[in-house]
PDB file of N, CA and C in Angstrom:
ATOM      1  N   MET A 569       0.788  -1.185   0.022  1.00 49.00           N
ATOM      2  CA  MET A 569       0.157   0.007  -0.100  1.00 49.00           C
ATOM      3  C   MET A 569       1.001   1.171  -0.112  1.00 49.00           C
ATOM      4  N   SER A 570       0.601   2.166  -0.646  1.00 69.00           N
ATOM      5  CA  SER A 570       1.125   3.522  -0.906  1.00 69.00           C
ATOM      6  C   SER A 570       1.298   4.261   0.355  1.00 69.00           C
ATOM      7  N   GLU A 571       1.998   5.033   0.654  1.00 90.00           N
ATOM      8  CA  GLU A 571       1.713   6.048   1.740  1.00 90.00           C
ATOM      9  C   GLU A 571       0.797   6.876   1.848  1.00 90.00           C
ATOM     10  N   GLN A 572      -0.060   7.116   2.634  1.00 94.00           N
ATOM     11  CA  GLN A 572      -1.012   7.858   2.790  1.00 94.00           C
ATOM     12  C   GLN A 572      -0.909   9.467   2.982  1.00 94.00           C
ATOM     13  N   SER A 573      -1.681  10.311   2.102  1.00 95.00           N
ATOM     14  CA  SER A 573      -1.578  11.698   2.152  1.00 95.00           C
ATOM     15  C   SER A 573      -2.791  12.318   2.549  1.00 95.00           C
ATOM     16  N   TRP A 574      -2.774  13.585   2.678  1.00 96.00           N
ATOM     17  CA  TRP A 574      -4.161  14.446   3.295  1.00 96.00           C
ATOM     18  C   TRP A 574      -4.584  14.607   1.648  1.00 96.00           C
ATOM     19  N   TYR A 575      -6.003  14.662   1.512  1.00 95.00           N
ATOM     20  CA  TYR A 575      -6.470  15.072   0.321  1.00 95.00           C
ATOM     21  C   TYR A 575      -7.839  16.003   0.544  1.00 95.00           C
ATOM     22  N   GLY A 576      -7.927  17.154  -0.080  1.00 95.00           N
ATOM     23  CA  GLY A 576      -9.207  17.811   0.088  1.00 95.00           C
ATOM     24  C   GLY A 576     -10.267  17.402  -1.093  1.00 95.00           C
ATOM     25  N   VAL A 577     -11.385  16.752  -0.782  1.00 96.00           N
ATOM     26  CA  VAL A 577     -12.181  16.405  -1.742  1.00 96.00           C
ATOM     27  C   VAL A 577     -13.451  17.453  -1.946  1.00 96.00           C
ATOM     28  N   ARG A 578     -13.742  17.889  -3.230  1.00 93.00           N
ATOM     29  CA  ARG A 578     -14.851  19.134  -3.100  1.00 93.00           C
ATOM     30  C   ARG A 578     -16.046  18.131  -3.972  1.00 93.00           C
ATOM     31  N   CYS A 579     -17.069  18.286  -3.433  1.00 94.00           N
ATOM     32  CA  CYS A 579     -18.295  17.429  -3.899  1.00 94.00           C
ATOM     33  C   CYS A 579     -19.401  18.473  -3.922  1.00 94.00           C
ATOM     34  N   VAL A 580     -20.313  18.650  -4.875  1.00 92.00           N
ATOM     35  CA  VAL A 580     -21.219  19.235  -5.436  1.00 92.00           C
ATOM     36  C   VAL A 580     -22.777  18.779  -5.073  1.00 92.00           C
ATOM     37  N   PHE A 581     -23.695  19.599  -4.410  1.00 93.00           N
ATOM     38  CA  PHE A 581     -25.022  19.047  -4.158  1.00 93.00           C
ATOM     39  C   PHE A 581     -25.947  19.894  -4.505  1.00 93.00           C
ATOM     40  N   ARG A 582     -27.281  19.520  -4.648  1.00 91.00           N
ATOM     41  CA  ARG A 582     -28.428  20.310  -4.955  1.00 91.00           C
ATOM     42  C   ARG A 582     -29.459  19.878  -3.919  1.00 91.00           C
ATOM     43  N   ASP A 583     -30.037  21.166  -3.312  1.00 91.00           N
ATOM     44  CA  ASP A 583     -31.043  20.883  -2.369  1.00 91.00           C
ATOM     45  C   ASP A 583     -32.262  21.499  -3.179  1.00 91.00           C
ATOM     46  N   CYS A 584     -32.835  20.230  -3.243  1.00 90.00           N
ATOM     47  CA  CYS A 584     -34.412  20.285  -4.295  1.00 90.00           C
ATOM     48  C   CYS A 584     -35.460  21.335  -3.479  1.00 90.00           C
ATOM     49  N   GLU A 585     -35.615  21.326  -2.026  1.00 92.00           N
ATOM     50  CA  GLU A 585     -36.385  22.280  -1.463  1.00 92.00           C
ATOM     51  C   GLU A 585     -36.144  23.427  -1.591  1.00 92.00           C
ATOM     52  N   LEU A 586     -34.813  23.904  -1.233  1.00 87.00           N
ATOM     53  CA  LEU A 586     -34.185  25.341  -1.385  1.00 87.00           C
ATOM     54  C   LEU A 586     -33.959  25.750  -2.599  1.00 87.00           C
ATOM     55  N   GLY A 587     -33.615  25.041  -3.609  1.00 86.00           N
ATOM     56  CA  GLY A 587     -33.314  25.455  -5.010  1.00 86.00           C
ATOM     57  C   GLY A 587     -31.991  26.072  -4.890  1.00 86.00           C
ATOM     58  N   VAL A 588     -31.064  25.301  -4.171  1.00 85.00           N
ATOM     59  CA  VAL A 588     -29.697  26.040  -4.169  1.00 85.00           C
ATOM     60  C   VAL A 588     -28.668  24.755  -4.460  1.00 85.00           C
ATOM     61  N   TYR A 589     -27.502  24.966  -5.038  1.00 88.00           N
ATOM     62  CA  TYR A 589     -26.328  24.221  -4.879  1.00 88.00           C
ATOM     63  C   TYR A 589     -25.360  24.507  -3.730  1.00 88.00           C
ATOM     64  N   GLU A 590     -24.746  23.303  -3.418  1.00 89.00           N
ATOM     65  CA  GLU A 590     -23.947  23.500  -2.388  1.00 89.00           C
ATOM     66  C   GLU A 590     -22.473  22.803  -2.685  1.00 89.00           C
ATOM     67  N   GLU A 591     -21.370  23.502  -2.671  1.00 90.00           N
ATOM     68  CA  GLU A 591     -20.218  22.804  -2.723  1.00 90.00           C
ATOM     69  C   GLU A 591     -19.486  22.404  -1.104  1.00 90.00           C
ATOM     70  N   ARG A 592     -19.078  21.459  -1.207  1.00 93.00           N
ATOM     71  CA  ARG A 592     -18.480  21.015   0.162  1.00 93.00           C
ATOM     72  C   ARG A 592     -16.922  20.483   0.200  1.00 93.00           C
ATOM     73  N   VAL A 593     -16.209  20.793   0.947  1.00 94.00           N
ATOM     74  CA  VAL A 593     -14.593  20.434   0.723  1.00 94.00           C
ATOM     75  C   VAL A 593     -14.506  19.472   2.025  1.00 94.00           C
ATOM     76  N   THR A 594     -14.188  18.311   1.820  1.00 95.00           N
ATOM     77  CA  THR A 594     -13.936  17.300   3.078  1.00 95.00           C
ATOM     78  C   THR A 594     -12.462  17.108   2.962  1.00 95.00           C
ATOM     79  N   LEU A 595     -12.066  16.568   4.016  1.00 95.00           N
ATOM     80  CA  LEU A 595     -10.501  16.346   4.243  1.00 95.00           C
ATOM     81  C   LEU A 595     -10.393  14.688   4.456  1.00 95.00           C
ATOM     82  N   TRP A 596      -9.517  13.962   3.735  1.00 96.00           N
ATOM     83  CA  TRP A 596      -9.271  12.606   3.966  1.00 96.00           C
ATOM     84  C   TRP A 596      -7.767  12.250   3.862  1.00 96.00           C
ATOM     85  N   ARG A 597      -7.672  11.008   4.657  1.00 96.00           N
ATOM     86  CA  ARG A 597      -6.364  10.479   4.393  1.00 96.00           C
ATOM     87  C   ARG A 597      -6.249   9.188   3.493  1.00 96.00           C
ATOM     88  N   ALA A 598      -5.510   9.421   2.432  1.00 97.00           N
ATOM     89  CA  ALA A 598      -5.904   8.291   1.481  1.00 97.00           C
ATOM     90  C   ALA A 598      -4.307   7.872   0.948  1.00 97.00           C
ATOM     91  N   ALA A 599      -4.430   6.876   0.053  1.00 96.00           N
ATOM     92  CA  ALA A 599      -3.016   6.523  -0.634  1.00 96.00           C
ATOM     93  C   ALA A 599      -3.138   7.077  -1.965  1.00 96.00           C
ATOM     94  N   SER A 600      -4.278   7.345  -2.533  1.00 95.00           N
ATOM     95  CA  SER A 600      -4.289   7.935  -3.762  1.00 95.00           C
ATOM     96  C   SER A 600      -5.511   8.724  -4.101  1.00 95.00           C
ATOM     97  N   PHE A 601      -5.586   9.626  -5.074  1.00 94.00           N
ATOM     98  CA  PHE A 601      -6.709  10.520  -5.746  1.00 94.00           C
ATOM     99  C   PHE A 601      -8.026   9.755  -5.657  1.00 94.00           C
ATOM    100  N   ASP A 602      -7.778   8.573  -6.360  1.00 95.00           N
ATOM    101  CA  ASP A 602      -8.969   7.704  -6.553  1.00 95.00           C
ATOM    102  C   ASP A 602      -9.867   7.282  -5.300  1.00 95.00           C
ATOM    103  N   GLU A 603      -8.752   7.051  -4.292  1.00 97.00           N
ATOM    104  CA  GLU A 603      -9.264   6.633  -3.103  1.00 97.00           C
ATOM    105  C   GLU A 603      -9.789   7.778  -2.174  1.00 97.00           C
ATOM    106  N   ALA A 604      -9.266   8.826  -2.301  1.00 96.00           N
ATOM    107  CA  ALA A 604      -9.645  10.186  -1.645  1.00 96.00           C
ATOM    108  C   ALA A 604     -11.049  10.412  -2.046  1.00 96.00           C
ATOM    109  N   ILE A 605     -11.389  10.373  -3.515  1.00 96.00           N
ATOM    110  CA  ILE A 605     -12.367  10.689  -4.167  1.00 96.00           C
ATOM    111  C   ILE A 605     -13.658   9.475  -3.836  1.00 96.00           C
ATOM    112  N   GLU A 606     -13.125   8.468  -3.666  1.00 97.00           N
ATOM    113  CA  GLU A 606     -14.074   7.241  -3.447  1.00 97.00           C
ATOM    114  C   GLU A 606     -14.635   7.468  -1.896  1.00 97.00           C
ATOM    115  N   ARG A 607     -13.772   7.883  -0.875  1.00 97.00           N
ATOM    116  CA  ARG A 607     -14.145   8.134   0.448  1.00 97.00           C
ATOM    117  C   ARG A 607     -14.891   9.492   0.525  1.00 97.00           C
ATOM    118  N   GLY A 608     -14.585  10.492  -0.329  1.00 96.00           N
ATOM    119  CA  GLY A 608     -15.276  11.781  -0.364  1.00 96.00           C
ATOM    120  C   GLY A 608     -16.995  11.470  -0.821  1.00 96.00           C
ATOM    121  N   GLU A 609     -16.860  10.626  -1.961  1.00 97.00           N
ATOM    122  CA  GLU A 609     -18.282  10.350  -2.590  1.00 97.00           C
ATOM    123  C   GLU A 609     -19.059   9.612  -1.475  1.00 97.00           C
ATOM    124  N   SER A 610     -18.369   8.735  -0.852  1.00 97.00           N
ATOM    125  CA  SER A 610     -19.200   7.725   0.178  1.00 97.00           C
ATOM    126  C   SER A 610     -19.887   8.704   1.182  1.00 97.00           C
ATOM    127  N   GLU A 611     -19.006   9.768   1.668  1.00 96.00           N
ATOM    128  CA  GLU A 611     -19.495  10.683   2.620  1.00 96.00           C
ATOM    129  C   GLU A 611     -20.483  11.349   2.107  1.00 96.00           C
ATOM    130  N   ALA A 612     -20.364  11.895   0.839  1.00 96.00           N
ATOM    131  CA  ALA A 612     -21.398  12.723   0.286  1.00 96.00           C
ATOM    132  C   ALA A 612     -22.770  12.163   0.192  1.00 96.00           C
ATOM    133  N   ARG A 613     -22.854  10.706  -0.263  1.00 96.00           N
ATOM    134  CA  ARG A 613     -24.147  10.088  -0.174  1.00 96.00           C
ATOM    135  C   ARG A 613     -24.658   9.766   1.191  1.00 96.00           C
ATOM    136  N   GLU A 614     -24.039   9.692   2.327  1.00 95.00           N
ATOM    137  CA  GLU A 614     -24.459   9.840   3.762  1.00 95.00           C
ATOM    138  C   GLU A 614     -25.008  11.100   4.155  1.00 95.00           C
ATOM    139  N   TYR A 615     -24.316  12.230   3.717  1.00 95.00           N
ATOM    140  CA  TYR A 615     -24.662  13.614   3.921  1.00 95.00           C
ATOM    141  C   TYR A 615     -26.106  13.677   3.216  1.00 95.00           C
ATOM    142  N   CYS A 616     -26.449  13.238   2.215  1.00 94.00           N
ATOM    143  CA  CYS A 616     -27.469  13.371   1.293  1.00 94.00           C
ATOM    144  C   CYS A 616     -28.680  12.527   2.205  1.00 94.00           C
ATOM    145  N   ALA A 617     -28.258  11.336   2.426  1.00 94.00           N
ATOM    146  CA  ALA A 617     -29.320  10.442   3.209  1.00 94.00           C
ATOM    147  C   ALA A 617     -29.853  11.074   4.395  1.00 94.00           C
ATOM    148  N   ASP A 618     -28.821  11.733   5.117  1.00 92.00           N
ATOM    149  CA  ASP A 618     -29.166  12.335   6.462  1.00 92.00           C
ATOM    150  C   ASP A 618     -30.192  13.633   6.253  1.00 92.00           C
ATOM    151  N   LEU A 619     -29.979  14.360   4.998  1.00 90.00           N
ATOM    152  CA  LEU A 619     -30.897  15.471   4.860  1.00 90.00           C
ATOM    153  C   LEU A 619     -32.086  15.384   4.009  1.00 90.00           C
ATOM    154  N   GLY A 620     -32.319  14.271   3.309  1.00 87.00           N
ATOM    155  CA  GLY A 620     -33.531  14.112   2.712  1.00 87.00           C
ATOM    156  C   GLY A 620     -33.557  14.878   1.403  1.00 87.00           C
ATOM    157  N   SER A 621     -33.812  16.071   1.279  1.00 91.00           N
ATOM    158  CA  SER A 621     -34.021  16.692  -0.030  1.00 91.00           C
ATOM    159  C   SER A 621     -32.728  17.124  -0.541  1.00 91.00           C
ATOM    160  N   VAL A 622     -31.750  16.769  -0.306  1.00 94.00           N
ATOM    161  CA  VAL A 622     -30.350  16.962  -1.007  1.00 94.00           C
ATOM    162  C   VAL A 622     -29.910  15.798  -1.860  1.00 94.00           C
ATOM    163  N   GLU A 623     -29.568  16.097  -3.042  1.00 94.00           N
ATOM    164  CA  GLU A 623     -29.078  14.996  -3.804  1.00 94.00           C
ATOM    165  C   GLU A 623     -27.565  15.303  -4.211  1.00 94.00           C
ATOM    166  N   TYR A 624     -26.867  14.415  -4.219  1.00 95.00           N
ATOM    167  CA  TYR A 624     -25.530  14.430  -4.970  1.00 95.00           C
ATOM    168  C   TYR A 624     -25.354  14.434  -6.433  1.00 95.00           C
ATOM    169  N   THR A 625     -24.669  15.376  -6.951  1.00 94.00           N
ATOM    170  CA  THR A 625     -24.633  15.790  -8.284  1.00 94.00           C
ATOM    171  C   THR A 625     -23.696  14.607  -8.974  1.00 94.00           C
ATOM    172  N   ASP A 626     -22.898  13.740  -8.346  1.00 94.00           N
ATOM    173  CA  ASP A 626     -22.081  13.133  -8.845  1.00 94.00           C
ATOM    174  C   ASP A 626     -20.785  13.714  -9.439  1.00 94.00           C
ATOM    175  N   PHE A 627     -20.477  14.877  -8.786  1.00 93.00           N
ATOM    176  CA  PHE A 627     -19.358  15.520  -9.140  1.00 93.00           C
ATOM    177  C   PHE A 627     -18.553  15.804  -8.095  1.00 93.00           C
ATOM    178  N   ALA A 628     -17.351  15.203  -8.168  1.00 95.00           N
ATOM    179  CA  ALA A 628     -16.194  15.272  -7.174  1.00 95.00           C
ATOM    180  C   ALA A 628     -14.887  15.503  -7.573  1.00 95.00           C
ATOM    181  N   GLU A 629     -14.139  16.305  -6.949  1.00 93.00           N
ATOM    182  CA  GLU A 629     -12.646  16.520  -7.655  1.00 93.00           C
ATOM    183  C   GLU A 629     -11.771  16.645  -6.341  1.00 93.00           C
ATOM    184  N   ALA A 630     -10.566  15.815  -6.330  1.00 94.00           N
ATOM    185  CA  ALA A 630      -9.701  15.957  -5.214  1.00 94.00           C
ATOM    186  C   ALA A 630      -8.591  16.886  -5.605  1.00 94.00           C
ATOM    187  N   TYR A 631      -7.927  17.009  -4.256  1.00 93.00           N
ATOM    188  CA  TYR A 631      -6.646  18.122  -4.316  1.00 93.00           C
ATOM    189  C   TYR A 631      -5.581  17.550  -3.229  1.00 93.00           C
ATOM    190  N   TRP A 632      -4.526  17.281  -3.858  1.00 94.00           N
ATOM    191  CA  TRP A 632      -3.431  16.585  -3.050  1.00 94.00           C
ATOM    192  C   TRP A 632      -3.054  17.682  -2.196  1.00 94.00           C
ATOM    193  N   MET A 633      -2.994  17.466  -0.916  1.00 92.00           N
ATOM    194  CA  MET A 633      -2.461  18.397   0.075  1.00 92.00           C
ATOM    195  C   MET A 633      -0.855  18.272   0.276  1.00 92.00           C
ATOM    196  N   TYR A 634      -0.133  19.158  -0.120  1.00 88.00           N
ATOM    197  CA  TYR A 634       1.430  18.974   0.160  1.00 88.00           C
ATOM    198  C   TYR A 634       1.944  19.038   1.413  1.00 88.00           C
ATOM    199  N   ASP A 635       1.041  19.420   2.460  1.00 86.00           N
ATOM    200  CA  ASP A 635       1.539  19.793   3.775  1.00 86.00           C
ATOM    201  C   ASP A 635       0.211  18.940   4.579  1.00 86.00           C
ATOM    202  N   GLU A 636       0.778  18.986   5.969  1.00 89.00           N
ATOM    203  CA  GLU A 636      -0.326  18.402   7.025  1.00 89.00           C
ATOM    204  C   GLU A 636      -1.372  19.543   7.126  1.00 89.00           C
ATOM    205  N   PRO A 637      -2.647  19.121   7.427  1.00 92.00           N
ATOM    206  CA  PRO A 637      -3.765  20.412   7.766  1.00 92.00           C
ATOM    207  C   PRO A 637      -3.450  21.030   9.083  1.00 92.00           C
ATOM    208  N   GLY A 638      -3.623  22.141   8.939  1.00 90.00           N
ATOM    209  CA  GLY A 638      -3.332  23.193  10.191  1.00 90.00           C
ATOM    210  C   GLY A 638      -3.672  24.494   9.804  1.00 90.00           C
ATOM    211  N   GLU A 639      -3.454  25.287  10.507  1.00 91.00           N
ATOM    212  CA  GLU A 639      -3.841  27.034  10.424  1.00 91.00           C
ATOM    213  C   GLU A 639      -3.059  27.423   9.222  1.00 91.00           C
ATOM    214  N   GLY A 640      -3.821  27.988   8.282  1.00 89.00           N
ATOM    215  CA  GLY A 640      -3.339  28.438   7.163  1.00 89.00           C
ATOM    216  C   GLY A 640      -2.848  27.477   6.011  1.00 89.00           C
ATOM    217  N   ALA A 641      -3.159  26.199   6.325  1.00 86.00           N
ATOM    218  CA  ALA A 641      -2.725  25.272   5.302  1.00 86.00           C
ATOM    219  C   ALA A 641      -3.936  25.312   3.987  1.00 86.00           C
ATOM    220  N   GLU A 642      -3.156  25.161   2.991  1.00 88.00           N
ATOM    221  CA  GLU A 642      -3.986  24.947   1.813  1.00 88.00           C
ATOM    222  C   GLU A 642      -4.957  23.674   1.508  1.00 88.00           C
ATOM    223  N   VAL A 643      -6.154  23.798   1.455  1.00 88.00           N
ATOM    224  CA  VAL A 643      -7.039  22.531   1.488  1.00 88.00           C
ATOM    225  C   VAL A 643      -7.721  22.221   0.184  1.00 88.00           C
ATOM    226  N   PHE A 644      -7.615  23.162  -0.634  1.00 87.00           N
ATOM    227  CA  PHE A 644      -7.955  22.929  -1.933  1.00 87.00           C
ATOM    228  C   PHE A 644      -7.632  23.941  -2.990  1.00 87.00           C
ATOM    229  N   SER A 645      -7.554  23.653  -4.054  1.00 86.00           N
ATOM    230  CA  SER A 645      -7.012  24.770  -5.073  1.00 86.00           C
ATOM    231  C   SER A 645      -7.546  24.332  -6.573  1.00 86.00           C
ATOM    232  N   LEU A 646      -8.311  25.114  -7.231  1.00 82.00           N
ATOM    233  CA  LEU A 646      -8.707  24.853  -8.565  1.00 82.00           C
ATOM    234  C   LEU A 646      -8.185  26.063  -9.683  1.00 82.00           C
ATOM    235  N   VAL A 647      -7.430  25.612 -10.573  1.00 82.00           N
ATOM    236  CA  VAL A 647      -6.884  26.335 -11.814  1.00 82.00           C
ATOM    237  C   VAL A 647      -7.749  26.165 -13.022  1.00 82.00           C
ATOM    238  N   ARG A 648      -8.108  27.436 -13.483  1.00 83.00           N
ATOM    239  CA  ARG A 648      -8.981  27.593 -14.616  1.00 83.00           C
ATOM    240  C   ARG A 648      -8.430  28.489 -15.729  1.00 83.00           C
ATOM    241  N   GLU A 649      -8.411  27.950 -16.935  1.00 83.00           N
ATOM    242  CA  GLU A 649      -7.868  28.877 -18.032  1.00 83.00           C
ATOM    243  C   GLU A 649      -9.136  29.660 -18.358  1.00 83.00           C
ATOM    244  N   SER A 650      -8.812  31.103 -18.542  1.00 85.00           N
ATOM    245  CA  SER A 650      -9.808  32.026 -18.930  1.00 85.00           C
ATOM    246  C   SER A 650      -9.230  33.305 -19.424  1.00 85.00           C
ATOM    247  N   GLU A 651      -9.930  33.952 -20.510  1.00 90.00           N
ATOM    248  CA  GLU A 651      -9.452  35.275 -20.945  1.00 90.00           C
ATOM    249  C   GLU A 651     -10.358  36.343 -20.358  1.00 90.00           C
ATOM    250  N   LEU A 652     -11.223  36.090 -19.464  1.00 84.00           N
ATOM    251  CA  LEU A 652     -12.001  37.081 -18.859  1.00 84.00           C
ATOM    252  C   LEU A 652     -11.217  37.893 -17.917  1.00 84.00           C
ATOM    253  N   PRO A 653     -11.438  39.510 -18.008  1.00 86.00           N
ATOM    254  CA  PRO A 653     -10.909  40.283 -17.129  1.00 86.00           C
ATOM    255  C   PRO A 653     -11.302  39.945 -15.708  1.00 86.00           C
ATOM    256  N   VAL A 654     -10.334  40.220 -14.637  1.00 87.00           N
ATOM    257  CA  VAL A 654     -10.575  39.966 -13.310  1.00 87.00           C
ATOM    258  C   VAL A 654     -12.016  40.110 -12.766  1.00 87.00           C
ATOM    259  N   GLY A 655     -12.717  41.159 -13.003  1.00 86.00           N
ATOM    260  CA  GLY A 655     -13.915  41.654 -12.540  1.00 86.00           C
ATOM    261  C   GLY A 655     -15.043  40.484 -13.175  1.00 86.00           C
ATOM    262  N   GLU A 656     -14.990  40.394 -14.370  1.00 88.00           N
ATOM    263  CA  GLU A 656     -15.980  39.510 -15.047  1.00 88.00           C
ATOM    264  C   GLU A 656     -15.721  38.062 -14.538  1.00 88.00           C
ATOM    265  N   TYR A 657     -14.458  37.567 -14.403  1.00 85.00           N
ATOM    266  CA  TYR A 657     -14.109  36.309 -14.049  1.00 85.00           C
ATOM    267  C   TYR A 657     -14.841  36.056 -12.728  1.00 85.00           C
ATOM    268  N   VAL A 658     -14.634  36.765 -11.681  1.00 86.00           N
ATOM    269  CA  VAL A 658     -15.180  36.725 -10.300  1.00 86.00           C
ATOM    270  C   VAL A 658     -16.780  36.762 -10.318  1.00 86.00           C
ATOM    271  N   GLU A 659     -17.134  37.746 -11.270  1.00 85.00           N
ATOM    272  CA  GLU A 659     -18.672  37.714 -11.098  1.00 85.00           C
ATOM    273  C   GLU A 659     -19.381  36.375 -11.860  1.00 85.00           C
ATOM    274  N   ARG A 660     -18.659  35.874 -12.989  1.00 82.00           N
ATOM    275  CA  ARG A 660     -19.230  34.771 -13.605  1.00 82.00           C
ATOM    276  C   ARG A 660     -19.181  33.415 -12.820  1.00 82.00           C
ATOM    277  N   PHE A 661     -18.064  33.143 -11.968  1.00 80.00           N
ATOM    278  CA  PHE A 661     -17.715  32.076 -11.295  1.00 80.00           C
ATOM    279  C   PHE A 661     -18.038  31.967  -9.856  1.00 80.00           C
ATOM    280  N   PHE A 662     -17.774  33.175  -9.278  1.00 78.00           N
ATOM    281  CA  PHE A 662     -17.817  33.154  -7.738  1.00 78.00           C
ATOM    282  C   PHE A 662     -18.745  34.235  -7.216  1.00 78.00           C
ATOM    283  N   ASP A 663     -19.333  35.405  -7.603  1.00 77.00           N
ATOM    284  CA  ASP A 663     -19.978  36.388  -7.121  1.00 77.00           C
ATOM    285  C   ASP A 663     -20.972  36.812  -8.025  1.00 77.00           C
ATOM    286  N   THR A 664     -21.794  35.676  -8.252  1.00 75.00           N
ATOM    287  CA  THR A 664     -22.963  36.054  -9.019  1.00 75.00           C
ATOM    288  C   THR A 664     -23.988  36.908  -8.543  1.00 75.00           C
ATOM    289  N   GLY A 665     -23.989  36.868  -7.295  1.00 72.00           N
ATOM    290  CA  GLY A 665     -24.894  37.682  -6.504  1.00 72.00           C
ATOM    291  C   GLY A 665     -26.287  36.693  -5.983  1.00 72.00           C
ATOM    292  N   ALA A 666     -26.098  35.236  -6.218  1.00 69.00           N
ATOM    293  CA  ALA A 666     -27.025  34.468  -5.738  1.00 69.00           C
ATOM    294  C   ALA A 666     -26.224  33.691  -4.714  1.00 69.00           C
ATOM    295  N   GLU A 667     -25.153  33.806  -4.033  1.00 72.00           N
ATOM    296  CA  GLU A 667     -24.485  33.209  -3.075  1.00 72.00           C
ATOM    297  C   GLU A 667     -25.136  33.355  -1.679  1.00 72.00           C
ATOM    298  N   ARG A 668     -25.004  32.392  -0.820  1.00 72.00           N
ATOM    299  CA  ARG A 668     -25.400  32.538   0.537  1.00 72.00           C
ATOM    300  C   ARG A 668     -23.999  32.375   1.394  1.00 72.00           C
ATOM    301  N   ARG A 669     -23.934  33.540   2.051  1.00 69.00           N
ATOM    302  CA  ARG A 669     -22.566  33.553   3.049  1.00 69.00           C
ATOM    303  C   ARG A 669     -22.816  33.427   4.434  1.00 69.00           C
ATOM    304  N   GLY A 670     -22.089  32.958   5.142  1.00 65.00           N
ATOM    305  CA  GLY A 670     -22.059  32.962   6.587  1.00 65.00           C
ATOM    306  C   GLY A 670     -22.799  31.799   7.131  1.00 65.00           C
ATOM    307  N   ARG A 671     -22.813  31.602   8.214  1.00 51.00           N
ATOM    308  CA  ARG A 671     -23.561  30.649   8.947  1.00 51.00           C
ATOM    309  C   ARG A 671     -25.106  31.077   9.064  1.00 51.00           C
ATOM    310  N   GLY A 672     -25.506  32.148   9.054  1.00 53.00           N
ATOM    311  CA  GLY A 672     -26.805  32.490   8.970  1.00 53.00           C
ATOM    312  C   GLY A 672     -27.436  32.237   7.516  1.00 53.00           C
ATOM    313  N   ASP A 673     -26.707  32.348   6.447  1.00 49.00           N
ATOM    314  CA  ASP A 673     -27.260  32.181   5.197  1.00 49.00           C
ATOM    315  C   ASP A 673     -27.203  30.542   4.907  1.00 49.00           C
ATOM    316  N   ALA A 674     -26.578  29.576   5.652  1.00 46.00           N
ATOM    317  CA  ALA A 674     -26.393  28.231   5.416  1.00 46.00           C
ATOM    318  C   ALA A 674     -27.900  27.461   5.331  1.00 46.00           C
ATOM    319  N   GLY A 675     -28.847  27.917   5.884  1.00 45.00           N
ATOM    320  CA  GLY A 675     -30.238  27.340   5.880  1.00 45.00           C
ATOM    321  C   GLY A 675     -30.236  26.323   6.746  1.00 45.00           C
TER     322      GLY A 675
END
């Protein structure tokens, strides 16, 4: 078996009652990207079963953490090619105006 490393796994969900999507990043010790995704997806299905109105979109991606988790540790990173100017890029992908932020908005 390979040495275990830390991975961040991002899964995407749809809440059918609230009409919102959620992205969750969970941390896993695993020997490979495939194992980390498998563990993240297993937890994603449990998360949905516990909530009832939430469905897993079957979208998961993993990020190998080069360092141990701790204060300031990078747990996930996504690189995307785009020719959009900064403001348009942020508005299109991250700040569309439909986001719920903070604990009070989590539903």
